[in-house]
Amino acid sequence: MTYAGEDKPRHIETGDLILEELPGELMIYDRKRNKAYCLNQTTAFVWKHADGKRTVAELAELMGQVIGRPVHVQLIWYALDVLAKDGLLEMSTLSAGMTRRALLKKMGMGVAVPVPVVTADRAESV
């Protein structure tokens, strides 16, 4: 896999986002796109800490420190890829092109960290 250098990804920051922390997930509602996103713990962690200052390797190290076990950098790349596809990152060139199946195969089936997931749904107008 080829990556565009050692990127320092940054999540989108706009006044159009409404964030709500829920047990085990982060809900993001984008008022401009009228779209809601539900990020699991892994993806939420990556999104929150993708501040444009940390490299992908640093994000993996930070997550490892928080959960108390090593985190494979491929997991972070996968989360970033998912976030980028949903337009939740500023960096448009970020794409690892890794599928969920390839990630599990590369890391082994005994993944101790939840595989990154973002679910999106267009909100109904009231």
PDB file of C-alpha atoms in Angstrom:
ATOM      1  CA  MET A   1       0.000   0.000   0.000  1.00  0.00           C
ATOM      2  CA  THR A   2       1.190   3.460  -0.796  1.00  0.00           C
ATOM      3  CA  TYR A   3       0.401   6.451   1.368  1.00  0.00           C
ATOM      4  CA  ALA A   4       0.928  10.110   0.616  1.00  0.00           C
ATOM      5  CA  GLY A   5       3.954  10.616   2.852  1.00  0.00           C
ATOM      6  CA  GLU A   6       3.580  10.800   6.610  1.00  0.00           C
ATOM      7  CA  ASP A   7       0.333  12.735   6.640  1.00  0.00           C
ATOM      8  CA  LYS A   8      -1.012  14.616   9.607  1.00  0.00           C
ATOM      9  CA  PRO A   9      -4.747  14.208   9.097  1.00  0.00           C
ATOM     10  CA  ARG A  10      -7.203  16.788  10.389  1.00  0.00           C
ATOM     11  CA  HIS A  11     -10.905  16.346  11.027  1.00  0.00           C
ATOM     12  CA  ILE A  12     -13.311  18.887   9.604  1.00  0.00           C
ATOM     13  CA  GLU A  13     -14.118  21.788  11.867  1.00  0.00           C
ATOM     14  CA  THR A  14     -17.152  23.830  11.034  1.00  0.00           C
ATOM     15  CA  GLY A  15     -19.957  25.513  12.852  1.00  0.00           C
ATOM     16  CA  ASP A  16     -22.292  23.230  10.904  1.00  0.00           C
ATOM     17  CA  LEU A  17     -21.410  20.188  13.041  1.00  0.00           C
ATOM     18  CA  ILE A  18     -23.353  19.117  16.107  1.00  0.00           C
ATOM     19  CA  LEU A  19     -21.544  16.523  18.244  1.00  0.00           C
ATOM     20  CA  GLU A  20     -23.161  14.256  20.794  1.00  0.00           C
ATOM     21  CA  GLU A  21     -21.202  11.781  22.898  1.00  0.00           C
ATOM     22  CA  LEU A  22     -23.138   8.586  23.554  1.00  0.00           C
ATOM     23  CA  PRO A  23     -22.003   5.432  25.368  1.00  0.00           C
ATOM     24  CA  GLY A  24     -19.570   3.744  22.985  1.00  0.00           C
ATOM     25  CA  GLU A  25     -20.078   6.112  20.050  1.00  0.00           C
ATOM     26  CA  LEU A  26     -20.000   9.663  18.768  1.00  0.00           C
ATOM     27  CA  MET A  27     -22.890  11.139  16.818  1.00  0.00           C
ATOM     28  CA  ILE A  28     -22.033  13.905  14.361  1.00  0.00           C
ATOM     29  CA  TYR A  29     -24.788  15.811  12.605  1.00  0.00           C
ATOM     30  CA  ASP A  30     -23.729  17.986   9.684  1.00  0.00           C
ATOM     31  CA  ARG A  31     -26.380  20.680   9.284  1.00  0.00           C
ATOM     32  CA  LYS A  32     -24.977  21.853   5.954  1.00  0.00           C
ATOM     33  CA  ARG A  33     -25.225  18.399   4.354  1.00  0.00           C
ATOM     34  CA  ASN A  34     -28.275  17.375   6.428  1.00  0.00           C
ATOM     35  CA  LYS A  35     -26.509  14.151   7.261  1.00  0.00           C
ATOM     36  CA  ALA A  36     -25.910  12.288  10.518  1.00  0.00           C
ATOM     37  CA  TYR A  37     -22.903  10.070  11.232  1.00  0.00           C
ATOM     38  CA  CYS A  38     -22.441   7.520  13.974  1.00  0.00           C
ATOM     39  CA  LEU A  39     -18.802   6.719  14.765  1.00  0.00           C
ATOM     40  CA  ASN A  40     -17.882   3.713  16.885  1.00  0.00           C
ATOM     41  CA  GLN A  41     -15.287   4.116  19.657  1.00  0.00           C
ATOM     42  CA  THR A  42     -12.293   3.447  17.429  1.00  0.00           C
ATOM     43  CA  THR A  43     -13.345   5.816  14.661  1.00  0.00           C
ATOM     44  CA  ALA A  44     -14.436   8.477  17.166  1.00  0.00           C
ATOM     45  CA  PHE A  45     -11.025   8.327  18.852  1.00  0.00           C
ATOM     46  CA  VAL A  46      -9.247   8.766  15.525  1.00  0.00           C
ATOM     47  CA  TRP A  47     -11.582  11.594  14.447  1.00  0.00           C
ATOM     48  CA  LYS A  48     -11.192  13.493  17.736  1.00  0.00           C
ATOM     49  CA  HIS A  49      -7.396  13.193  17.744  1.00  0.00           C
ATOM     50  CA  ALA A  50      -6.830  13.898  14.043  1.00  0.00           C
ATOM     51  CA  ASP A  51      -5.894  17.483  14.810  1.00  0.00           C
ATOM     52  CA  GLY A  52      -3.443  18.133  11.976  1.00  0.00           C
ATOM     53  CA  LYS A  53      -0.520  17.929  14.407  1.00  0.00           C
ATOM     54  CA  ARG A  54      -0.194  14.178  14.908  1.00  0.00           C
ATOM     55  CA  THR A  55       1.081  11.735  12.333  1.00  0.00           C
ATOM     56  CA  VAL A  56      -0.721   8.463  11.689  1.00  0.00           C
ATOM     57  CA  ALA A  57       1.956   6.613  13.682  1.00  0.00           C
ATOM     58  CA  GLU A  58       1.469   9.024  16.583  1.00  0.00           C
ATOM     59  CA  LEU A  59      -2.295   8.422  16.498  1.00  0.00           C
ATOM     60  CA  ALA A  60      -1.667   4.663  16.728  1.00  0.00           C
ATOM     61  CA  GLU A  61       0.748   5.175  19.623  1.00  0.00           C
ATOM     62  CA  LEU A  62      -1.692   7.456  21.459  1.00  0.00           C
ATOM     63  CA  MET A  63      -4.567   5.017  21.059  1.00  0.00           C
ATOM     64  CA  GLY A  64      -2.307   2.228  22.309  1.00  0.00           C
ATOM     65  CA  GLN A  65      -1.447   4.232  25.413  1.00  0.00           C
ATOM     66  CA  VAL A  66      -5.124   4.943  26.116  1.00  0.00           C
ATOM     67  CA  ILE A  67      -6.330   1.347  25.721  1.00  0.00           C
ATOM     68  CA  GLY A  68      -3.234  -0.248  27.237  1.00  0.00           C
ATOM     69  CA  ARG A  69      -2.216  -2.407  24.289  1.00  0.00           C
ATOM     70  CA  PRO A  70      -0.427  -1.830  20.997  1.00  0.00           C
ATOM     71  CA  VAL A  71      -2.513  -0.587  18.071  1.00  0.00           C
ATOM     72  CA  HIS A  72      -1.497  -1.485  14.535  1.00  0.00           C
ATOM     73  CA  VAL A  73      -0.996   1.592  12.344  1.00  0.00           C
ATOM     74  CA  GLN A  74      -3.109  -0.098   9.639  1.00  0.00           C
ATOM     75  CA  LEU A  75      -6.135   0.223  11.920  1.00  0.00           C
ATOM     76  CA  ILE A  76      -5.624   4.000  12.026  1.00  0.00           C
ATOM     77  CA  TRP A  77      -5.209   4.163   8.248  1.00  0.00           C
ATOM     78  CA  TYR A  78      -8.431   2.225   7.799  1.00  0.00           C
ATOM     79  CA  ALA A  79     -10.317   4.561  10.165  1.00  0.00           C
ATOM     80  CA  LEU A  80      -8.940   7.585   8.314  1.00  0.00           C
ATOM     81  CA  ASP A  81      -9.963   6.078   4.986  1.00  0.00           C
ATOM     82  CA  VAL A  82     -13.516   5.539   6.264  1.00  0.00           C
ATOM     83  CA  LEU A  83     -13.665   9.094   7.641  1.00  0.00           C
ATOM     84  CA  ALA A  84     -12.279  10.566   4.417  1.00  0.00           C
ATOM     85  CA  LYS A  85     -14.872   8.750   2.311  1.00  0.00           C
ATOM     86  CA  ASP A  86     -17.612  10.322   4.438  1.00  0.00           C
ATOM     87  CA  GLY A  87     -16.076  13.792   4.156  1.00  0.00           C
ATOM     88  CA  LEU A  88     -15.223  14.036   7.858  1.00  0.00           C
ATOM     89  CA  LEU A  89     -11.542  14.864   7.222  1.00  0.00           C
ATOM     90  CA  GLU A  90     -10.091  18.005   5.679  1.00  0.00           C
ATOM     91  CA  MET A  91      -7.429  16.029   3.867  1.00  0.00           C
ATOM     92  CA  SER A  92      -8.864  14.984   0.493  1.00  0.00           C
ATOM     93  CA  THR A  93      -5.748  13.097  -0.635  1.00  0.00           C
ATOM     94  CA  LEU A  94      -5.858  10.656   2.270  1.00  0.00           C
ATOM     95  CA  SER A  95      -6.779   7.209   1.077  1.00  0.00           C
ATOM     96  CA  ALA A  96      -5.291   3.955   2.178  1.00  0.00           C
ATOM     97  CA  GLY A  97      -7.630   1.991  -0.066  1.00  0.00           C
ATOM     98  CA  MET A  98      -7.888  -0.825   2.460  1.00  0.00           C
ATOM     99  CA  THR A  99     -10.985  -2.933   2.797  1.00  0.00           C
ATOM    100  CA  ARG A 100     -12.308  -4.176   6.110  1.00  0.00           C
ATOM    101  CA  ARG A 101     -11.512  -7.747   5.056  1.00  0.00           C
ATOM    102  CA  ALA A 102      -7.912  -6.841   4.146  1.00  0.00           C
ATOM    103  CA  LEU A 103      -7.479  -5.093   7.492  1.00  0.00           C
ATOM    104  CA  LEU A 104      -8.687  -8.124   9.442  1.00  0.00           C
ATOM    105  CA  LYS A 105      -6.491 -10.436   7.392  1.00  0.00           C
ATOM    106  CA  LYS A 106      -3.417  -8.245   7.895  1.00  0.00           C
ATOM    107  CA  MET A 107      -3.986  -7.823  11.628  1.00  0.00           C
ATOM    108  CA  GLY A 108      -5.292 -11.297  12.343  1.00  0.00           C
ATOM    109  CA  MET A 109      -8.790 -12.230  13.413  1.00  0.00           C
ATOM    110  CA  GLY A 110      -8.114 -11.603  17.128  1.00  0.00           C
ATOM    111  CA  VAL A 111      -8.348  -7.817  16.846  1.00  0.00           C
ATOM    112  CA  ALA A 112      -8.539  -6.366  20.354  1.00  0.00           C
ATOM    113  CA  VAL A 113      -9.771  -2.957  19.152  1.00  0.00           C
ATOM    114  CA  PRO A 114     -13.128  -2.562  17.375  1.00  0.00           C
ATOM    115  CA  VAL A 115     -12.748  -2.219  13.623  1.00  0.00           C
ATOM    116  CA  PRO A 116     -13.479   1.391  12.604  1.00  0.00           C
ATOM    117  CA  VAL A 117     -17.064   1.988  11.536  1.00  0.00           C
ATOM    118  CA  VAL A 118     -19.022   5.045  10.436  1.00  0.00           C
ATOM    119  CA  THR A 119     -22.697   4.774   9.624  1.00  0.00           C
ATOM    120  CA  ALA A 120     -24.377   7.676   7.887  1.00  0.00           C
ATOM    121  CA  ASP A 121     -27.973   8.559   7.271  1.00  0.00           C
ATOM    122  CA  ARG A 122     -29.643  11.537   5.699  1.00  0.00           C
ATOM    123  CA  ALA A 123     -31.710  13.236   8.372  1.00  0.00           C
ATOM    124  CA  GLU A 124     -35.410  13.755   7.808  1.00  0.00           C
ATOM    125  CA  SER A 125     -36.560  17.358   7.576  1.00  0.00           C
ATOM    126  CA  VAL A 126     -39.016  18.362  10.248  1.00  0.00           C
TER     127      VAL A 126
END
